[in-house]
XYZ file of C-alpha atoms in Angstrom:
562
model
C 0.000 0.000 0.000
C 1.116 3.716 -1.217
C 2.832 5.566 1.764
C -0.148 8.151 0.949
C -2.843 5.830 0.876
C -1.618 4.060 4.382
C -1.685 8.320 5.690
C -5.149 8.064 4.149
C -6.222 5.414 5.875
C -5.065 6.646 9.219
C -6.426 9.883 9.221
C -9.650 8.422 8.585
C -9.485 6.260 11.162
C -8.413 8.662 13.403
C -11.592 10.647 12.605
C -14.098 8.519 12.810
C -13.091 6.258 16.155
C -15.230 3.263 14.431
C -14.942 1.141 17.781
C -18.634 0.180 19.328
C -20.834 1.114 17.150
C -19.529 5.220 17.396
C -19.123 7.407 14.679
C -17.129 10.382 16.018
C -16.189 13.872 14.174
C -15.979 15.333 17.234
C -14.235 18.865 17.446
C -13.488 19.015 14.146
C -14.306 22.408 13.638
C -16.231 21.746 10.035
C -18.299 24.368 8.509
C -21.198 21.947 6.890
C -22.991 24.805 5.275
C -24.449 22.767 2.340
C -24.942 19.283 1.423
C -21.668 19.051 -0.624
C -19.870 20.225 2.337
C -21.536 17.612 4.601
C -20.899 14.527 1.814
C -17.785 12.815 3.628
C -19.822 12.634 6.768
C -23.075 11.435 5.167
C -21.180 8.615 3.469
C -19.297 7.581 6.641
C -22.839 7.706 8.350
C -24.576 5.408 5.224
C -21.547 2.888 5.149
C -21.453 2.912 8.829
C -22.786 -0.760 10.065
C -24.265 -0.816 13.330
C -24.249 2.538 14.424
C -25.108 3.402 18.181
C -23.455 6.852 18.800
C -22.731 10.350 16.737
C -20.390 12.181 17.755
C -20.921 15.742 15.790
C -19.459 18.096 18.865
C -17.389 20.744 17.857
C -18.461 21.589 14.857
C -21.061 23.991 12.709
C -24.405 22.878 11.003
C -26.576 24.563 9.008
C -29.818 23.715 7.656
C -28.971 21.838 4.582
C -26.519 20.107 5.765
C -28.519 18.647 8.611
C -30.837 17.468 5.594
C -28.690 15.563 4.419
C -27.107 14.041 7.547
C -30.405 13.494 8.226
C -31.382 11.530 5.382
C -28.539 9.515 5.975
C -29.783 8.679 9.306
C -33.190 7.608 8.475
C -32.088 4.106 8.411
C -30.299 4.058 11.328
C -32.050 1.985 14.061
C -29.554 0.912 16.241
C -28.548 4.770 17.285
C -28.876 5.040 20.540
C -26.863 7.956 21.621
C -26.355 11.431 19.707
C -24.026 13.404 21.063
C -24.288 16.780 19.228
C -23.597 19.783 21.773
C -21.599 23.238 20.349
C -22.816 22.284 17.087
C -24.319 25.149 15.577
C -21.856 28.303 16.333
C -22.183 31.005 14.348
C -25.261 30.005 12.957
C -28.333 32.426 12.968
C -31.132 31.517 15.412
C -33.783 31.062 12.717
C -31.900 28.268 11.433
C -31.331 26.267 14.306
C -35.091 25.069 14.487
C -35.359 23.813 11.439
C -31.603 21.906 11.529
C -33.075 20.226 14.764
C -36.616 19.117 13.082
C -34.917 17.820 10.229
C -32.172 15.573 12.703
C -35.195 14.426 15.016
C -37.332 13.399 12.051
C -34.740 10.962 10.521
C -34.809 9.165 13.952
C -38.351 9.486 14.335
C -38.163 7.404 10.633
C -35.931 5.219 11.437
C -37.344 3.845 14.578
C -34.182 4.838 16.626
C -34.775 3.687 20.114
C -32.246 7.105 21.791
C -30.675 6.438 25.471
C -28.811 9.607 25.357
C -29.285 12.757 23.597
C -26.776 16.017 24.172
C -27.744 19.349 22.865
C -25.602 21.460 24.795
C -24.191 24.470 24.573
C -26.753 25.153 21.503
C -28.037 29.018 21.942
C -31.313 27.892 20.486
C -33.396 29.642 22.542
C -37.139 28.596 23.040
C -37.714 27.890 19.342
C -34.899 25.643 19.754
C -36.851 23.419 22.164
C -39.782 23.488 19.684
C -37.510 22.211 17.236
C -36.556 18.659 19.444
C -40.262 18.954 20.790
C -41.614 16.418 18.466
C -38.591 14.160 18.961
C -39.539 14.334 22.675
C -42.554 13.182 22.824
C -42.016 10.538 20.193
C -41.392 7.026 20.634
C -37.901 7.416 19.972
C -37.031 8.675 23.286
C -39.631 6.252 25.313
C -36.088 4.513 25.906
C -34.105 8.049 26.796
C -31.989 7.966 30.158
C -29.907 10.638 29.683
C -30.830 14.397 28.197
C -28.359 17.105 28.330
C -29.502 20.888 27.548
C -26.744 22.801 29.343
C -26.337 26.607 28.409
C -29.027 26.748 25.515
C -30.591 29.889 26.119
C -34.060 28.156 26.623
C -35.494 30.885 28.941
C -39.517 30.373 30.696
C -40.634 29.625 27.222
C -37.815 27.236 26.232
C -38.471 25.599 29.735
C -42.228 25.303 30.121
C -41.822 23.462 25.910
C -39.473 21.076 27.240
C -41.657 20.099 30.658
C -44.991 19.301 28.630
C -42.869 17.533 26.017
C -41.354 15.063 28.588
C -45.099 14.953 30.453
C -46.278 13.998 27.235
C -42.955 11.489 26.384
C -44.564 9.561 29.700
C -48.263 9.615 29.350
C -47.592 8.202 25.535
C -44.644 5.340 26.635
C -47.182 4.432 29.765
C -50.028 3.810 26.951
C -47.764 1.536 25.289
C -46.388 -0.067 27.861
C -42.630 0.864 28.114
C -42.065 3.720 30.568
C -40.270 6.811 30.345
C -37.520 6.270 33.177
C -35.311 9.140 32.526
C -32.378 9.101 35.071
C -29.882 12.126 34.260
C -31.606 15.733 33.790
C -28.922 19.037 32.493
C -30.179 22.138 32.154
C -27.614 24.763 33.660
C -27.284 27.933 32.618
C -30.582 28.503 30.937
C -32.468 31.531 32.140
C -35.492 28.923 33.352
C -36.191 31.396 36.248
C -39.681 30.394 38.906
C -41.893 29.347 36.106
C -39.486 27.808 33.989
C -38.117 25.539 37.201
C -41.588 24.907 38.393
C -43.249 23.828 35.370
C -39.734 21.291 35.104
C -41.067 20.824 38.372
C -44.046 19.120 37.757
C -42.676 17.049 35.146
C -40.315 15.868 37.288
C -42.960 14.150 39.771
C -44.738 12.649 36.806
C -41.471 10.902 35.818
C -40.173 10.135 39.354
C -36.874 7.766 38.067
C -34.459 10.677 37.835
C -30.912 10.302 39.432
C -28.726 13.457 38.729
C -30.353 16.678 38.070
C -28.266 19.795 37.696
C -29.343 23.204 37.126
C -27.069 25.292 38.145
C -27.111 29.600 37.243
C -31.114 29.648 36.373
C -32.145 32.598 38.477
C -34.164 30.436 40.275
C -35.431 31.912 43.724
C -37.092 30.255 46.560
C -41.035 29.701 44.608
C -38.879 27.790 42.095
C -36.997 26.164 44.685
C -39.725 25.063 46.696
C -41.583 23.609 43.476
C -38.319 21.652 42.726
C -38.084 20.070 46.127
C -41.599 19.134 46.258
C -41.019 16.720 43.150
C -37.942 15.906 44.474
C -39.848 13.567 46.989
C -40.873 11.944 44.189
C -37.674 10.756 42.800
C -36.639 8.091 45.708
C -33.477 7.673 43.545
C -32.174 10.557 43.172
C -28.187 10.749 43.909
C -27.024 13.924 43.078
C -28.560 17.755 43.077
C -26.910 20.778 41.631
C -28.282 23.983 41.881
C -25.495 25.744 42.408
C -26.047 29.659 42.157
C -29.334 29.840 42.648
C -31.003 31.754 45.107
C -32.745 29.900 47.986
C -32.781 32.222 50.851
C -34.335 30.562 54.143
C -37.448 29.663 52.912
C -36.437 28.155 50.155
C -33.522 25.862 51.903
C -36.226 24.736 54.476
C -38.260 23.193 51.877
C -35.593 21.717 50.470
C -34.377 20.176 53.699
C -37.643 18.924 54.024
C -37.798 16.919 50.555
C -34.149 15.824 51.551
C -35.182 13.701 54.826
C -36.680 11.543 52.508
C -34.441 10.250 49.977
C -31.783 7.750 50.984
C -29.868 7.508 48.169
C -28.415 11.190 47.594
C -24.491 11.227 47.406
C -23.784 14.732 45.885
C -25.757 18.216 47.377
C -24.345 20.880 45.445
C -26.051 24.435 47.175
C -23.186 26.334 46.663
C -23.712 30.386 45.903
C -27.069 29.633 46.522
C -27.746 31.999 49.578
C -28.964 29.640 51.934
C -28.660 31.064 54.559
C -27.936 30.583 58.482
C -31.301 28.971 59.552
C -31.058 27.465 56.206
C -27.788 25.812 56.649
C -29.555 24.435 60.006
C -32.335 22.923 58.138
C -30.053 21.501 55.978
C -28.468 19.940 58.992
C -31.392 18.586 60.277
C -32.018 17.112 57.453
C -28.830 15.465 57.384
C -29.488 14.116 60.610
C -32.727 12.588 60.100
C -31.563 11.300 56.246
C -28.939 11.118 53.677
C -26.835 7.764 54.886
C -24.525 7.660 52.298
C -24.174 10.962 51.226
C -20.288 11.674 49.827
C -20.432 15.689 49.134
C -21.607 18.599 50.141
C -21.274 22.193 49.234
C -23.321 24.914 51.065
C -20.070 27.643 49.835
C -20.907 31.224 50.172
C -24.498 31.492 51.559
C -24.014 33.985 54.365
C -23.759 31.171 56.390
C -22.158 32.364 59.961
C -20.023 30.406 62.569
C -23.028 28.990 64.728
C -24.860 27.611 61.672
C -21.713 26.356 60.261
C -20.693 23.830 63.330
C -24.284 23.263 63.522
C -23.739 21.565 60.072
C -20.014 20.302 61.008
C -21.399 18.108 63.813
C -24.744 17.146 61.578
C -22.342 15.070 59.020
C -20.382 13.142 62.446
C -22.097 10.171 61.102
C -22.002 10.236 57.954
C -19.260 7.201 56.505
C -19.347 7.547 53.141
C -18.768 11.598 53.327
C -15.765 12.655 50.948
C -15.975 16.593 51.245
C -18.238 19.224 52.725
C -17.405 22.642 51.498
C -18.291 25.582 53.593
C -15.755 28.167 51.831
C -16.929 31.778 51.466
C -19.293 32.150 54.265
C -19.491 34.728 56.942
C -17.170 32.524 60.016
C -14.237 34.705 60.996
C -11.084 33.964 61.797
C -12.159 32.509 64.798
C -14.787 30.681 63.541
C -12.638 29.211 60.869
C -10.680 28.076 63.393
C -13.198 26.645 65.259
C -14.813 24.736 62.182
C -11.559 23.096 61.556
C -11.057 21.733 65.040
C -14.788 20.314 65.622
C -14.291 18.377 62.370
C -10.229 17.115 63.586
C -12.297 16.340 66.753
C -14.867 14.162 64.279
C -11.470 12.651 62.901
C -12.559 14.490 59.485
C -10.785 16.935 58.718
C -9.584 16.157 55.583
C -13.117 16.099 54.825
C -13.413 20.136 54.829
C -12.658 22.044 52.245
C -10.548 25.209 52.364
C -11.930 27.992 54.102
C -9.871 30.419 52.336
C -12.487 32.947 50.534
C -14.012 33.051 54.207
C -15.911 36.660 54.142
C -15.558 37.464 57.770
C -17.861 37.608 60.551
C -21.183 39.340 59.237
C -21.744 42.635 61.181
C -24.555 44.233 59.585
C -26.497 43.444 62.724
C -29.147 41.494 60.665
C -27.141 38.221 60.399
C -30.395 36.109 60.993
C -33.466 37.656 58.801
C -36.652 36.784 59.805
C -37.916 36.363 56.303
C -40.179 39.989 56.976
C -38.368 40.573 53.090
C -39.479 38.007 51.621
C -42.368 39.429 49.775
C -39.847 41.560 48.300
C -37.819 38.627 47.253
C -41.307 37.688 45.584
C -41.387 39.878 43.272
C -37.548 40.743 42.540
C -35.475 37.475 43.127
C -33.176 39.567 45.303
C -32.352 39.319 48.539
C -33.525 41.903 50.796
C -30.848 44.685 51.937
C -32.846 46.951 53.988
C -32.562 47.438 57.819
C -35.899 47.176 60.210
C -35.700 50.862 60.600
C -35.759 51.321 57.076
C -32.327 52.653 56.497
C -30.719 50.760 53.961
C -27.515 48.984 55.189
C -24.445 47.823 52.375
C -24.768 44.183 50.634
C -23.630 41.847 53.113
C -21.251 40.757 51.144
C -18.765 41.196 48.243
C -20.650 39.097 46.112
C -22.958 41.443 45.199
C -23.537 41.530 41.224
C -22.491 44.669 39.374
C -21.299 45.277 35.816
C -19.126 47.917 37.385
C -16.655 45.752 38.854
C -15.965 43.561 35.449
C -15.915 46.885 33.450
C -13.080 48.038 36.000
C -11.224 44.951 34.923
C -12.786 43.152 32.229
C -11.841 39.279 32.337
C -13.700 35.419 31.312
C -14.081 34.660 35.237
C -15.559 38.203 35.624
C -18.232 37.784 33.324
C -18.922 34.119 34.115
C -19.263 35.058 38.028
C -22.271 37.139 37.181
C -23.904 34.119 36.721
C -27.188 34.027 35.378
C -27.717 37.644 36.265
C -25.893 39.317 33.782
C -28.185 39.794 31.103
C -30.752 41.614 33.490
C -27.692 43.464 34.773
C -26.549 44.343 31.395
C -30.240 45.988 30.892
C -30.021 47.661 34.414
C -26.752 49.275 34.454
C -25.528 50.403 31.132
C -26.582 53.465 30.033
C -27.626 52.594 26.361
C -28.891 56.215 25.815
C -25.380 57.105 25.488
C -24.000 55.686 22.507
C -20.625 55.856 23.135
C -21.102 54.253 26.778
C -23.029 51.642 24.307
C -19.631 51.168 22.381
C -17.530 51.035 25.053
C -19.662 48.229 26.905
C -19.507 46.136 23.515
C -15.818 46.146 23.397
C -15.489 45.664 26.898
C -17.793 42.582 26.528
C -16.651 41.292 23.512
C -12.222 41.934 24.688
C -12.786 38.679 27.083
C -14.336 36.296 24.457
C -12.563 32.807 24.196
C -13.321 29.518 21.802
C -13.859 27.690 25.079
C -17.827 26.969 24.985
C -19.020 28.334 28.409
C -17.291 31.915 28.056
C -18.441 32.343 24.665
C -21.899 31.661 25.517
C -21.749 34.291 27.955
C -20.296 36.904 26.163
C -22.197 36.483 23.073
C -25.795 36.193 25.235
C -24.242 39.854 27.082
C -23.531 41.142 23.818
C -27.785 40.169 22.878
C -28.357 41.623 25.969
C -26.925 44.593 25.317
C -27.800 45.461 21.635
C -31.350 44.468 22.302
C -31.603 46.939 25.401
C -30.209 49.362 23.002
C -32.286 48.879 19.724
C -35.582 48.515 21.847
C -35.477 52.275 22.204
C -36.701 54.354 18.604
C -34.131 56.940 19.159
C -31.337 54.791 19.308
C -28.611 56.247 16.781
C -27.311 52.853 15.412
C -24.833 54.738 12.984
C -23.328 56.835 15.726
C -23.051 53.351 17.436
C -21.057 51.865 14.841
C -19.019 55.480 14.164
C -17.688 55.138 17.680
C -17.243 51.382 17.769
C -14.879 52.217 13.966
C -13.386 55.323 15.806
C -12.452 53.453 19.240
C -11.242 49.923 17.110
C -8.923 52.699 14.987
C -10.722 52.033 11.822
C -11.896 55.314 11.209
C -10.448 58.591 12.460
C -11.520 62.124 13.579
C -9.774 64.766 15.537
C -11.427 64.731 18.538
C -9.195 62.819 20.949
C -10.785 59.249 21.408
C -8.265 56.949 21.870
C -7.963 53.689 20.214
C -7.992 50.518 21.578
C -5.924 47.046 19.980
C -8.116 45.135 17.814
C -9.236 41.275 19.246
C -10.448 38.557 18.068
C -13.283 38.923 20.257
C -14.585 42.394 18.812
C -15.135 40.781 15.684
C -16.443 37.724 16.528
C -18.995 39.767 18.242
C -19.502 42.256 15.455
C -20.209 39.070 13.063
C -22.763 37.914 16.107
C -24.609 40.937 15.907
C -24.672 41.124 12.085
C -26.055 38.289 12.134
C -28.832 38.854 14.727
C -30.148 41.347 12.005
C -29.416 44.343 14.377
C -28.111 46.613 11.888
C -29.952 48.157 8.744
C -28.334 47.315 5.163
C -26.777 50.927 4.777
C -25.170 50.919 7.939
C -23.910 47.186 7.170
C -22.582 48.298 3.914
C -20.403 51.354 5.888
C -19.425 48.063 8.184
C -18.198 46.410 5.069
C -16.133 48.894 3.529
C -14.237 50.049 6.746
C -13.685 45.931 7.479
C -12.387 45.485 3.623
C -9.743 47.864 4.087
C -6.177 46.728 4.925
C -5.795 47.923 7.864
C -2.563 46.841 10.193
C -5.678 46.519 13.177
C -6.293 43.017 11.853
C -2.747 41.738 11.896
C -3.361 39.979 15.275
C -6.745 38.858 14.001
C -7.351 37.872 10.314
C -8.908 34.895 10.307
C -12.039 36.607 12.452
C -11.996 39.442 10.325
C -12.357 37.520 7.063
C -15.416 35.825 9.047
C -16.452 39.209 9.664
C -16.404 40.244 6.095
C -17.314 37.120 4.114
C -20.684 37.279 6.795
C -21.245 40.843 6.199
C -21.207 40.330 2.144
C -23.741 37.709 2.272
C -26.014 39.760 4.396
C -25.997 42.607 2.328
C -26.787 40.037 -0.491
C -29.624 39.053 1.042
C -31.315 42.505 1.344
């Protein structure tokens, strides 16, 4: 065999991973924009014999492309696992739907039976989940176990589609006679707020098998929480529960502790960020007195949880054999109390169970360190926590977690933006002036300087960046050309003598300036002043050329199009 054909050979086989029954192209970074450009994959799909797993991570899909992958699917039986998260950057959000019918159709034809089904890190928003909701409810997934939807944008909408769909999934397998027992549930990062959570809520009970659910950074507050832990009664299985950075204040912990005295088989109780609380934390402990025999972890990290509360907890886990870690990090102990923490669990001979205690905020002294819930109808109707004093005066945040776009435009970084958590878009529409277009600008670039290929950071900045531009075109007097003017002025693309300074061109900028011409934000004429400021040669793109040409080649087909 020819040295090239034996290369051949190996870089195909490197692709495709053909060991049981998976077809993998993960990370490949393909642009499958048309059928042609999707022909080597459909052929390895057709030819493939026996096929149980796609892998199609990593890479971008568009509509007619996912025809034809589809079509090559349609006689696929045996799939049972699809694996086909970050799989549609850069594509606009009215195509998405559409790529997704066209995927869940072929398995609806081919009488796929799926056991686990990733869609993750696809901003598809709640027309997104209308595109899978067929799938869903379709035979196909009467066999699903596993269903990952982390960081898709779904929102209320997105979540209340996706509840009645999996109702539906188990009203439809119980007629037939082969029950919906789905065991893993993802849906971080998703904007599902109360109604989105408690509408997931009531699914949940209906299904009752599950075993891990995580859904972490939903701005979920304590309605939402309390609806979760109510069907979390009715999942006797259930072994681990993230809903980390969330906000459960005390009534929402208590409910929780409440659910958790009956389930015997929870290992992992992630609560971290989540505000519990000091009676909270208590609750939680009694909870762990009366239940949870072989739980392994457990993270109740900065709640505002102070010293008393915290040994109250330390002591609660004495019996606990199977316990691995308990992290109490960035609560409101002390020094002293720090110190005492460590020695009651050396006393317990585990204290190489606790985690470190070094974000500790300090003893709280805001004189209110125990609320007696009289805020809580405020926390009803804003999700916050309330700040206010009994005589009225309002006191500082009790801590230095307190969310504010200030502090990341001081210092713009990934971590920064990420910390904001699920927050950030409503902060985005609370705190920058968007009147001012050259505040505007400079919260674009700000946004846009920290943006990185890893999935999770550019799903935040490119949601801020929506947040922003939306905030900003909702308003009719909006001057979208003095926008762009000062976005060309401060990138050094176009000058005038009037002292703005310049700042280094990143990949980020345009990578969100191709985002947002996409998104249909800006009108043709302003798009085609874009374009011929991009097309010149400018020494600004040195650093980033292969985004710029992105930027340009995207900004010719819009105009196109118009």
């Amino acid at each position: 065999m020819a040295s090239d054909d034996i290369a051949q050979l190996a870089e195909s086989l490197a692709r495709t991973q053909v060991g049981d029954g998976e077809l993998s192209y993960k990370g490949q970074g393909l642009k499958l924009d048309t059928a042609q450009s999707a022909q080597e994959l459909v052929q390895d799909i057709k030819e493939f014999q026996g096929l149980r797993a796609l892998r199609l991570e990593g890479n971008t899909v568009g509509v007619e492309a996912a025809h034809a992958i589809a079509g090559a699917l349609e006689t696929k039986n045996q799939l049972q696992c699809c694996y086909w998260s970050d799989m549609f950057t850069g594509r606009l959000r009215s195509e998405i739907p559409a790529a997704l019918m066209s995927l869940g159709t072929a398995l609806m034809t081919a009488g796929a039976r799926l056991v686990e089904l990733d869609l993750s890190d696809n901003a598809f928003g709640p027309d997104g989940v209308r595109g899978i909701e067929a799938l869903l409810k379709s035979t196909a997934c009467h066999t699903l176990r596993e269903l990952r939807l982390n960081n898709c944008g779904m929102g209320i909408g997105g979540g209340k589609i996706l509840a009645a769909a999996l109702t539906e999934c188990h009203r439809q397998s119980k007629l037939v006679g082969s029950l919906f027992q789905l065991k893993v549930f993802v849906a971080g990062r998703n904007r599902l707020e109360n109604e989105g959570a408690t509408a997931l809520a009531q699914a949940f009970k209906i299904i009752g098998t599950l075993e891990e659910i995580h859904m972490p950074q939903n701005g979920i507050n304590h309605p939402g929480v309390s609806a979760l832990a109510s069907a979390m009664r009715h999942n006797p299985q259930l072994r681990v529960l993230n809903l980390n950075d969330n906000t459960f204040t005390k009534k929402g912990a208590i409910a929780m502790a409440q659910a958790l005295k009956h389930l015997r088989n929870v290992q992992v109780i992630n609560f971290g960020d989540c505000l519990v609380r000091s009676q909270g934390a208590v609750a939680i402990a009694g909870a762990l007195r009366e239940g949870l025999p072989i739980l392994k972890e457990l993270n109740l990290s900065f709640g505002e949880i102070t010293e008393d509360a915290a040994l109250v907890v330390a002591r609660a886990v004495q019996d606990k054999a199977q316990l691995e870690k308990l992290d109490l990090n960035g609560n409101c102990l002390g020094e002293d109390g720090c110190i005492a923490l460590k020695e009651a669990m050396e006393t317990m001979n585990m204290g190489d169970m606790l985690g470190s205690l070094s974000d500790d905020e300090g003893e709280d002294d805001s004189g209110d360190s125990e609320e007696d819930d009289s805020g809580d109808s405020e926390e009803e109707e804003t999700g916050e926590p309330d700040e206010t004093e009994e005589n009225g005066v309002p006191s500082p945040p009790s801590s230095p977690r307190t969310l504010d776009m200030a502090s990341f435009f001081s210092a713009p970084s990934p971590d920064r933006l990420l910390n904001l958590g699920a927050k950030r878009t409503q902060l985005i529409e609370q705190q920058v002036d968007v009147s001012d277009t050259s505040k505007t600008a400079v919260a674009f670039l700000k946004i846009s300087s920290v943006y990185q290929e890893e999935p999770e950071v550019r799903r935040a900045v490119l949601e801020s960046i929506d947040a922003l531009l939306k905030n900003a075109f909702a308003s009719s007097s909006f001057e979208t050309y003095s926008f762009i003017s000062t976005l060309m002025v401060m990138l050094g693309l176009h000058k005038i003598e009037d002292g703005t300074k310049s700042v280094p061109v990143v990949p980020g900028h345009l990578v969100a300036l191709e985002h947002a011409v996409r998104q249909d934000y800006f009108p043709q004429e302003h798009m085609s002043m874009l374009e011929a400021l991009v097309s010149r040669h400018s020494q600004a793109f040195e650093s980033c050329a292969s985004a710029r040409n992105n930027l340009h080649t995207t900004l010719q087909r819009r105009i196109s199009q118009q």
